[in-house]
CSV table of C-alpha atoms in Angstrom, one decimal:
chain,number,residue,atom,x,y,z
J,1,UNK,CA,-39.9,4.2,-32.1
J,2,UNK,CA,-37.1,4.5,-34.4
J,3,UNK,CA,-39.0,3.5,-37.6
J,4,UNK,CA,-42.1,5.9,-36.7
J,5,UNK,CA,-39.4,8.5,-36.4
J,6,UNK,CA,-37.8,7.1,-40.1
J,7,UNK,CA,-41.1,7.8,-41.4
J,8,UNK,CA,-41.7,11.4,-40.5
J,9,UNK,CA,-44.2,10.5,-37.2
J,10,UNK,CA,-43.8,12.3,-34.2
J,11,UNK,CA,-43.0,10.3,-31.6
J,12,UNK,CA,-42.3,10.5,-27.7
J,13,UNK,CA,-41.7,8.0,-24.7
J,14,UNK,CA,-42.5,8.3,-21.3
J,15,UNK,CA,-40.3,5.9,-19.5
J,16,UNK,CA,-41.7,4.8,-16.1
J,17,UNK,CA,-38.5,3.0,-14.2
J,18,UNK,CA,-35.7,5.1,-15.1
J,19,UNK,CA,-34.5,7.7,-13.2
J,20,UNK,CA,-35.0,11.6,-14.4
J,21,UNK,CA,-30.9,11.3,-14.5
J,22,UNK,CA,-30.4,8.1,-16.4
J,23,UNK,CA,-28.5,8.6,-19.4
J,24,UNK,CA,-28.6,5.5,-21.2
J,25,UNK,CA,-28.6,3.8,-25.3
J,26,UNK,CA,-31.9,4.8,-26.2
J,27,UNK,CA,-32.0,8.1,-24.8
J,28,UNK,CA,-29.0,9.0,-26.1
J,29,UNK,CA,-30.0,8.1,-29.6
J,30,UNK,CA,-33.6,9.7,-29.2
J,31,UNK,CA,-31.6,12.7,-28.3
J,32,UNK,CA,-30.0,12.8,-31.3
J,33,UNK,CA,-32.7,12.4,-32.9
J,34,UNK,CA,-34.8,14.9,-31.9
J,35,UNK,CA,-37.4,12.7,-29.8
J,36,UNK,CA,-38.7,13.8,-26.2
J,37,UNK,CA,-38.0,11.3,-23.9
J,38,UNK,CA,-39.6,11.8,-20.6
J,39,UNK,CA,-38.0,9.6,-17.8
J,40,UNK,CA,-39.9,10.0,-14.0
J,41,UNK,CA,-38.6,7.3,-12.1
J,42,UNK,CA,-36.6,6.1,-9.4
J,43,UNK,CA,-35.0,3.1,-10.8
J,44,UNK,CA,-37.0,1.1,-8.4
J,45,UNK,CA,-36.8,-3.1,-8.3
J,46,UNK,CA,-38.6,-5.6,-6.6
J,47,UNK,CA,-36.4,-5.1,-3.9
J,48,UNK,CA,-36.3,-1.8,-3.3
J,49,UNK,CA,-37.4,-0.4,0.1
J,50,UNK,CA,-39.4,2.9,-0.6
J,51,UNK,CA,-42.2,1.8,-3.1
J,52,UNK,CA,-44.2,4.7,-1.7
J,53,UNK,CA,-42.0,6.9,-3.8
J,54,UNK,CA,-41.8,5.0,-6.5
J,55,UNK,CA,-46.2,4.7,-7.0
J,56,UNK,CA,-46.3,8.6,-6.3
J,57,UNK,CA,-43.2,9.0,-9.2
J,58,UNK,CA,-45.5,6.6,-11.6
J,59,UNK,CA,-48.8,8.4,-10.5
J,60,UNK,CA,-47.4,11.8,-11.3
J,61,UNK,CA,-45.9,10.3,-15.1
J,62,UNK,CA,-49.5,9.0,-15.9
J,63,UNK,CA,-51.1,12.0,-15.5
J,64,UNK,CA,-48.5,14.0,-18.0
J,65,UNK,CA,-48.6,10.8,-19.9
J,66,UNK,CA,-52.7,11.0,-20.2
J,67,UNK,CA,-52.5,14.1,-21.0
J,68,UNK,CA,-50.0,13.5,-23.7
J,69,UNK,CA,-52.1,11.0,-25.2
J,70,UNK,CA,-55.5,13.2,-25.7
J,71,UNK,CA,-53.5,16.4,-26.8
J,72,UNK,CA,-53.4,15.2,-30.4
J,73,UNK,CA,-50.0,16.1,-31.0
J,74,UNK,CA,-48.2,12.7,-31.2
J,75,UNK,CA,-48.5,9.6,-34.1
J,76,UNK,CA,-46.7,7.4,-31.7
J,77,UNK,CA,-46.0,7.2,-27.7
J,78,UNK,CA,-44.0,4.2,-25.8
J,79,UNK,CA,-44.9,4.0,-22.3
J,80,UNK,CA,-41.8,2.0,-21.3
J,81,UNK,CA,-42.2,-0.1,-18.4
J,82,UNK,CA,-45.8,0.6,-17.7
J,83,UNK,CA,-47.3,-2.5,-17.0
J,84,UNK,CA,-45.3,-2.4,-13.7
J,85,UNK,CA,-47.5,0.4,-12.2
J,86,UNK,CA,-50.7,-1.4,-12.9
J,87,UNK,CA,-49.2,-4.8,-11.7
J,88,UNK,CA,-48.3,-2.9,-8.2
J,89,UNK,CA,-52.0,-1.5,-8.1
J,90,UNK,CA,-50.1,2.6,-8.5
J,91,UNK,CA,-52.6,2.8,-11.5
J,92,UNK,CA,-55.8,1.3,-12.3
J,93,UNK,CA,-55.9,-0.8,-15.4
J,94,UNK,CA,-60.0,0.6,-15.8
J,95,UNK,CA,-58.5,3.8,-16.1
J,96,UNK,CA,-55.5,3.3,-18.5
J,97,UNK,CA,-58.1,1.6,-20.9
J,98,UNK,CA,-60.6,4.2,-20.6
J,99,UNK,CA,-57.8,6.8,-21.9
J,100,UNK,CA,-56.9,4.8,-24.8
J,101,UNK,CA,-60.7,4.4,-25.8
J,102,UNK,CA,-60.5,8.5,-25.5
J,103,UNK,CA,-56.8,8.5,-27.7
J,104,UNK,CA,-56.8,10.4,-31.3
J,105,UNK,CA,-57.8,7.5,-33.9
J,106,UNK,CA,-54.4,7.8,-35.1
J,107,UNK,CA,-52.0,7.5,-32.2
J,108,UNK,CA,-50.2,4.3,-31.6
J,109,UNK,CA,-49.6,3.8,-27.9
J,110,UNK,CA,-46.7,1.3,-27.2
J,111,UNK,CA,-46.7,0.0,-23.4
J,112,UNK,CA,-43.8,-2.2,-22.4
J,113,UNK,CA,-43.4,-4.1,-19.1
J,114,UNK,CA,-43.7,-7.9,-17.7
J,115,UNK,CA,-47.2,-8.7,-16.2
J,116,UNK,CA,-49.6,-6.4,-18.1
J,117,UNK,CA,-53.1,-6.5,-16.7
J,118,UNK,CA,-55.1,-9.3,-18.5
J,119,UNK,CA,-57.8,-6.6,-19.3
J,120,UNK,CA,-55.1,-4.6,-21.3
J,121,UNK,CA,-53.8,-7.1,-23.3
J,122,UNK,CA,-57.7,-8.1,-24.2
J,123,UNK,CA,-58.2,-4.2,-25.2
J,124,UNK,CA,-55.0,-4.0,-27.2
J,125,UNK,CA,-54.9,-4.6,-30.7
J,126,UNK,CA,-51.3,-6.2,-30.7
J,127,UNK,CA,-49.6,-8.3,-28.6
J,128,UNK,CA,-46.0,-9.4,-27.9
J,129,UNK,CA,-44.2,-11.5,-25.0
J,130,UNK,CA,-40.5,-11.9,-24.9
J,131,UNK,CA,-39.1,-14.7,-22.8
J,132,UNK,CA,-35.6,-14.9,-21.9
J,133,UNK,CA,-34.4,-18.3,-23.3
J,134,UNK,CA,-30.5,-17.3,-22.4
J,135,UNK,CA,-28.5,-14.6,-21.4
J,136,UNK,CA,-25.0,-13.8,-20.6
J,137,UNK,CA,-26.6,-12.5,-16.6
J,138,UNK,CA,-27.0,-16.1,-16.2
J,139,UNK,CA,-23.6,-16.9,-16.9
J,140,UNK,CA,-22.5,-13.8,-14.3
J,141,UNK,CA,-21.5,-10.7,-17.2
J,142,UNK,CA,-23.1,-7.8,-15.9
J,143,UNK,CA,-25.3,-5.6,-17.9
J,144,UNK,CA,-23.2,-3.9,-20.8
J,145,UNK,CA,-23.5,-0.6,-22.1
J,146,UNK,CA,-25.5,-0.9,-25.3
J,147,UNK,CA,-26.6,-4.2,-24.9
J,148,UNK,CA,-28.8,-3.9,-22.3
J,149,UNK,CA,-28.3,-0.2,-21.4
């Protein structure tokens, strides 16, 4: 995001976890530098009690988000936590793909999350895992701000 931004690209993020109130690192900084950030959920977790909420909140995000992708107006979009939607069955994987066929030639579409969709990561043209190999959780030290937040 930052390096799109560093390069003149208009960027935006559509953040599908955190809360519409969450003020943390990377909004802060996108803030400041001038890119929308669009956060539309509830914070949910695997053990959180109302998931009803949370797939209406993530339904409601992908339809701003898909319209955000065919409008033509951004070079890059991060669709942070996103696989977590599809995962839960909120949004259909079919669908998601058949939006990014649809996407401007030019748009770069990050999505971010733990168990993407096997049929996503076969359409996508790049992609990454991350695997925790330590971390100071483990050891009991809470998250700390700008380090994990």
């Amino acid at each position: 995001m930052v390096r799109a931004w560093g390069r003149g690209m208009n960027v935006t993020m559509f953040q599908y976890i955190k809360h519409s109130t969450a003020n943390f690192g990377e909004q802060r900084a996108a803030q400041k530098m001038g890119i929308e950030v669009r956060s539309m959920g509830d914070g949910f977790t695997w053990r959180s009690k109302d998931l009803d909420q949370s797939a209406d909140l993530a339904r409601a995000q992908w339809e701003d988000s898909k319209e955000a992708i065919l409008s033509g107006k951004y070079d890059v979009m991060v669709l942070d936590e996103f696989t977590y939607p599809m995962h839960y069955g909120w949004i259909e994987t079919a669908e998601v793909i058949e939006v990014l066929k649809a996407r401007p030639e030019m748009l770069h579409v990050i999505i971010t999350g733990r168990n993407a969709p096997e049929e996503l990561m076969e359409y996508a043209d790049l992609v990454t895992e991350m695997n925790v190999v330590k971390h100071p959780y483990q050891q009991g030290i809470k998250a700390q701000p700008g380090i994990e937040f």
